[in-house]
Structures are given as C-alpha cells and as structure tokens.
Short mmCIF file of C-alpha atoms in Angstrom, two decimals:
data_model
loop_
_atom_site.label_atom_id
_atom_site.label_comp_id
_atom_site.label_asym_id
_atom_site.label_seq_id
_atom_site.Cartn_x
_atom_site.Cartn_y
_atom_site.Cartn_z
CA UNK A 1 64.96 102.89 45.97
CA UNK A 2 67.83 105.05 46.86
CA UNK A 3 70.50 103.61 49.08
CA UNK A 4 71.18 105.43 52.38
CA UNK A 5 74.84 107.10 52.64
CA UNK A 6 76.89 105.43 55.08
CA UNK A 7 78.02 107.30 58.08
CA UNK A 8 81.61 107.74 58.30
CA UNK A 9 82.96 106.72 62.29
CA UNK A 10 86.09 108.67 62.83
CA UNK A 11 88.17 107.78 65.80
CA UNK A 12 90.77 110.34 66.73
CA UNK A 13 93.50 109.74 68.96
CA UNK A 14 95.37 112.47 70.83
CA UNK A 15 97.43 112.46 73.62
CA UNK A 16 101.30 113.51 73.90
CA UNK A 17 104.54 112.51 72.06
CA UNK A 18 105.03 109.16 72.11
CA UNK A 19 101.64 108.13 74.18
CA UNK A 20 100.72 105.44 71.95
CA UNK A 21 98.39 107.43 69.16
CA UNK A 22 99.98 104.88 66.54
CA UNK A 23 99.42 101.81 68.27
CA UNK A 24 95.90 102.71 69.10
CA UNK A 25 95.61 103.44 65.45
CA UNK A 26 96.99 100.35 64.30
CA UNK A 27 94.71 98.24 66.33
CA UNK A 28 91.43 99.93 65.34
CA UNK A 29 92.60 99.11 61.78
CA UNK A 30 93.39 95.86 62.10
CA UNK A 31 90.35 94.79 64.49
CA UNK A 32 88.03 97.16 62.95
CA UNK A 33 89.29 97.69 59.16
CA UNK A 34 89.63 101.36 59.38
CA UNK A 35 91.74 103.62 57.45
CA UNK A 36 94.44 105.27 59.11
CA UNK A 37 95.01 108.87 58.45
CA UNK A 38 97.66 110.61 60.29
CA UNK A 39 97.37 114.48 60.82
CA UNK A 40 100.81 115.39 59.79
CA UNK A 41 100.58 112.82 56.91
CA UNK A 42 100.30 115.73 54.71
CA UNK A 43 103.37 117.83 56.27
CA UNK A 44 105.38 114.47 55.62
CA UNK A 45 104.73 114.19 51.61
CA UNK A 46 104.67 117.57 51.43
CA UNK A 47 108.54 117.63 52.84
CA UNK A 48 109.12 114.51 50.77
CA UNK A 49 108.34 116.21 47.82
CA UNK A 50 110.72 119.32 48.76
CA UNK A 51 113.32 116.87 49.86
CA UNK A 52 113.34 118.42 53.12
CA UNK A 53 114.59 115.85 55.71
CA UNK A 54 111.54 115.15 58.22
CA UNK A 55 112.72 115.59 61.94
CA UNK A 56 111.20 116.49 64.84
CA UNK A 57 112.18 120.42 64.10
CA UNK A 58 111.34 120.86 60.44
CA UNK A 59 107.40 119.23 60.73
CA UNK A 60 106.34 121.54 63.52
CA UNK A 61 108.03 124.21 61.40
CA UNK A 62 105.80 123.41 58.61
CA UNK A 63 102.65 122.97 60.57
CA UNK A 64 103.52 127.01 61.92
CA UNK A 65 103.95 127.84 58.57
CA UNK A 66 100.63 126.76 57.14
CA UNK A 67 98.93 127.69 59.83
CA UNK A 68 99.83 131.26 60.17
CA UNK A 69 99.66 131.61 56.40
CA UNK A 70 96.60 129.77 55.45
CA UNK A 71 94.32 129.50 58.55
CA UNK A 72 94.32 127.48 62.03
CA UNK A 73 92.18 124.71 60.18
CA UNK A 74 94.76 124.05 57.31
CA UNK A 75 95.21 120.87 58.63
CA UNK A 76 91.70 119.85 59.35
CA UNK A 77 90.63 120.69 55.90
CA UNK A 78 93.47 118.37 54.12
CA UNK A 79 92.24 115.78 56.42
CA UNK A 80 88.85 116.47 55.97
CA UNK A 81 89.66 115.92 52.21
CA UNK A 82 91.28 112.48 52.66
CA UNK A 83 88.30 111.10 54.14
CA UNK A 84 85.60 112.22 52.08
CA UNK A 85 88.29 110.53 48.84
CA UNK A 86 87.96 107.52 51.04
CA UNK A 87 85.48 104.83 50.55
CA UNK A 88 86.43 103.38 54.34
CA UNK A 89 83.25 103.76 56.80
CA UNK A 90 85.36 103.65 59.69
CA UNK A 91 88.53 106.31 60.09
CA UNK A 92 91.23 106.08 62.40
CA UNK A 93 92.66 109.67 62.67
CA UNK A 94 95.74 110.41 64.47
CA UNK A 95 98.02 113.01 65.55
CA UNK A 96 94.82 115.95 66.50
CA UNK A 97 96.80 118.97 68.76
CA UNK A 98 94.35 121.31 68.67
CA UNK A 99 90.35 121.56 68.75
CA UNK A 100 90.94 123.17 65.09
CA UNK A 101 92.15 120.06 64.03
CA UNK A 102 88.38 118.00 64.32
CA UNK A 103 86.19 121.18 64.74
CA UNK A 104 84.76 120.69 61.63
CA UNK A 105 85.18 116.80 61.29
CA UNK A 106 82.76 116.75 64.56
CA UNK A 107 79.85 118.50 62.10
CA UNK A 108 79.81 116.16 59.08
CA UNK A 109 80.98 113.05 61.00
CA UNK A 110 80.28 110.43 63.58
CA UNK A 111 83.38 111.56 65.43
CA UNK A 112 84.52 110.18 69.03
CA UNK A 113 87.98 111.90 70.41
CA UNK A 114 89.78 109.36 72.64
CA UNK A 115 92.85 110.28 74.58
CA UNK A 116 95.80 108.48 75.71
CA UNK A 117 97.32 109.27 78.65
CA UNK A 118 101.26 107.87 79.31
CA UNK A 119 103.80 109.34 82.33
CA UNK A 120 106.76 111.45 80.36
CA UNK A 121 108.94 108.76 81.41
CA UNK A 122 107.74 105.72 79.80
CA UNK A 123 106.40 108.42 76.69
CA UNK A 124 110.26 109.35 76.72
CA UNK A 125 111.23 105.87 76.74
CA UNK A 126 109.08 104.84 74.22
CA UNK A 127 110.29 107.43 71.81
CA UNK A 128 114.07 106.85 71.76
CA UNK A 129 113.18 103.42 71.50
CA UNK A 130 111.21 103.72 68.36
CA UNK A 131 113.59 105.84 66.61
CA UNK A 132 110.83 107.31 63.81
CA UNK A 133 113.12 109.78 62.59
CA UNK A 134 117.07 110.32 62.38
CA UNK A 135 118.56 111.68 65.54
CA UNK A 136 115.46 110.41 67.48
CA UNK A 137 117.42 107.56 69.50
CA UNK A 138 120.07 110.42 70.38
CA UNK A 139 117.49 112.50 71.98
CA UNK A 140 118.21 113.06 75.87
CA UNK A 141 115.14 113.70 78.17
CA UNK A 142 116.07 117.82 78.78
CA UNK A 143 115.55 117.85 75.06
CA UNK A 144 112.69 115.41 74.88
CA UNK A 145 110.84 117.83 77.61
CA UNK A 146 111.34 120.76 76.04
CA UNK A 147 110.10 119.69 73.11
CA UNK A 148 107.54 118.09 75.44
CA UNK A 149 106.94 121.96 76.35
CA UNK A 150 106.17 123.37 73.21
CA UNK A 151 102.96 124.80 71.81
CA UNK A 152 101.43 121.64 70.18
CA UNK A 153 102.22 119.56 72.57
CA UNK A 154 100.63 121.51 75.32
CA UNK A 155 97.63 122.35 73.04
CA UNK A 156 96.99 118.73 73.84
CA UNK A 157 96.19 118.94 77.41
CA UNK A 158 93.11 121.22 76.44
CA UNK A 159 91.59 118.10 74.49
CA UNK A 160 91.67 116.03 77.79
CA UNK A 161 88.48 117.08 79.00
CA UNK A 162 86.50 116.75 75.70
CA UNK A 163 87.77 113.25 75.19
CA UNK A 164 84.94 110.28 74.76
CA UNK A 165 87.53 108.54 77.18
CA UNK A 166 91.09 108.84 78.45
CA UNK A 167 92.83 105.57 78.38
CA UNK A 168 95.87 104.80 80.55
CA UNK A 169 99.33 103.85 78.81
CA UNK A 170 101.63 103.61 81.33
CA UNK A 171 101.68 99.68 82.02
CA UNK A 172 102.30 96.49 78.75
CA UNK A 173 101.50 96.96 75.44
CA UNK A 174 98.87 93.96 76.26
CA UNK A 175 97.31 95.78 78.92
CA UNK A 176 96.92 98.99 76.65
CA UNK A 177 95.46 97.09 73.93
CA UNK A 178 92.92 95.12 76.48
CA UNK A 179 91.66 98.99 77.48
CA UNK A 180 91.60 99.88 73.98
CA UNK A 181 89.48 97.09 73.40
CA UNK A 182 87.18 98.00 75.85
CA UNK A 183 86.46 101.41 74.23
CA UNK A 184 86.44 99.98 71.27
CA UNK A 185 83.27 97.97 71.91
CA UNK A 186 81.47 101.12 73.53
CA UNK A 187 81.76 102.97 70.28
CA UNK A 188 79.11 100.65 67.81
CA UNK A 189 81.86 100.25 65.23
#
C-alpha cells in the first residue's frame, strides 16, 4: 500500500508596508506549525552574501533586477523551490506583490491568499516603530508615502479582490490576532 502525498496548505499574506504580513505569519506558525517563508527571503541572503547592506532601497532594487533579467516569476520559482525542499504540510508565505508571485503556487498547491488591510497611519506608525532595517526609525511619513507609492507596493492593491479574505488591522494587536483566528479556522488547517 502506497501512502497518499500530503497536500501542502500555503497561506499567503499580502497587504501593504507595514500591515501586519509578519505577525499574521508568526501566528499561523506558532498556532498552526507552519513554516514561514518570506518572499524577499531570497533577495536578503542573496545581499548577505554580496555584503550589500539591506535597506528599504537596495531590496526593491534587487527584486527589479531579477525580474527584468530573469522573468516576472523569479521570485515565485525560488519560493516555489523552498517549499517543495520542505517537509512542512502547512506554509506560511509572506511578502506576495504581485499575482506572479503565487500564479504558479495556486496550480500545485492548496493555496488561500489572505489580505491585510491597515490605514497608512497606523502602517506608518508601525514601521518606524519596528525599526527592521537601519535608517528605518528616521523615516518621515513624505518618505514613508512615497515609498508607499511605488510599483510593488501599489501592485498590492490588485490582490485585494482575489483575496480568500481581507482582514482589518487598524485596531490592538489582540483584536488582529482574534480576526486572524477566525480565518484561521475557516481554512481546514
């Protein structure tokens, strides 16, 4: 008797800068065991390994740069590689921008697309306070919307309507986690 493959889950998160893609992340691994793979995951060890510093210019840079060189889907298929290496049965993928980025992952997967929606304000709030990478704290809100205003970002909007679900983050932490929850349990994890 043969045993029957298990079906990867992959939940994706997208939303904009600083909407709360990593929390949501972190709490389907931790509730649910799932392995987190971030999107730009690869543009960060790949700048590691140049010892390029990793800001908010020189990753988008990058993520151009691969794409106009080696196809809209670069990103998708390094992705896609990381989870079939992965013995995990549930995924929690981060950081999609663009319907190239799960195209594919939609085909060979059981794939739901959830996305957060936050106000720029508390987004903008949220990000200086974090401080992921150097100069991040410094970062004044003309500069936070442009950057709010650039190509990936509003490739984002255009995965709204193909979302699963669209979960509110503009109130607590414990009141985004609750709603999380909730989504969580409609997805047979």
């Amino acid at each position: 008797m043969t045993d029957t493959p298990t079906i990867k889950k992959i939940i994706a998160f997208t939303g904009r800068k600083a909407c709360g893609k990593g929390v949501a992340g972190n709490l389907l691994a931790e509730k649910y065991g799932a392995l987190r793979i971030d999107y730009s995951s690869s543009l960060h060890e790949a700048l590691n390994i140049l010892g390029i510093p990793e800001t908010q210019d020189t990753i988008p840079k990058l993520s151009s740069f691969l794409r106009s060189r080696f196809g809209v889907d670069v990103m998708q298929r390094a992705v896609v590689k990381k989870i079939r290496a992965s013995s995990a049965s549930r995924i929690s993928l981060f950081g999609a921008r663009r319907l190239t980025d799960f195209d594919d992952i939609k085909k060979e997967f059981s794939f739901h697309l959830l996305y957060i929606d936050s106000n720029f304000e508390a987004r903008y709030q949220r990000y200086i306070a974090r401080n992921q990478r150097a100069g991040d704290s410094e970062m004044d809100r003309e500069r936070f919307r442009l950057k709010d205003e650039e190509e990936p970002e509003l490739q984002i909007e255009s995965l709204k309507p193909l979302a699963d679900a669209v979960i509110d983050n503009n109130a607590t932490l414990q009141e985004f986690e609750k709603k999380l929850l909730e989504v969580f349990d409609t997805l047979d994890l």
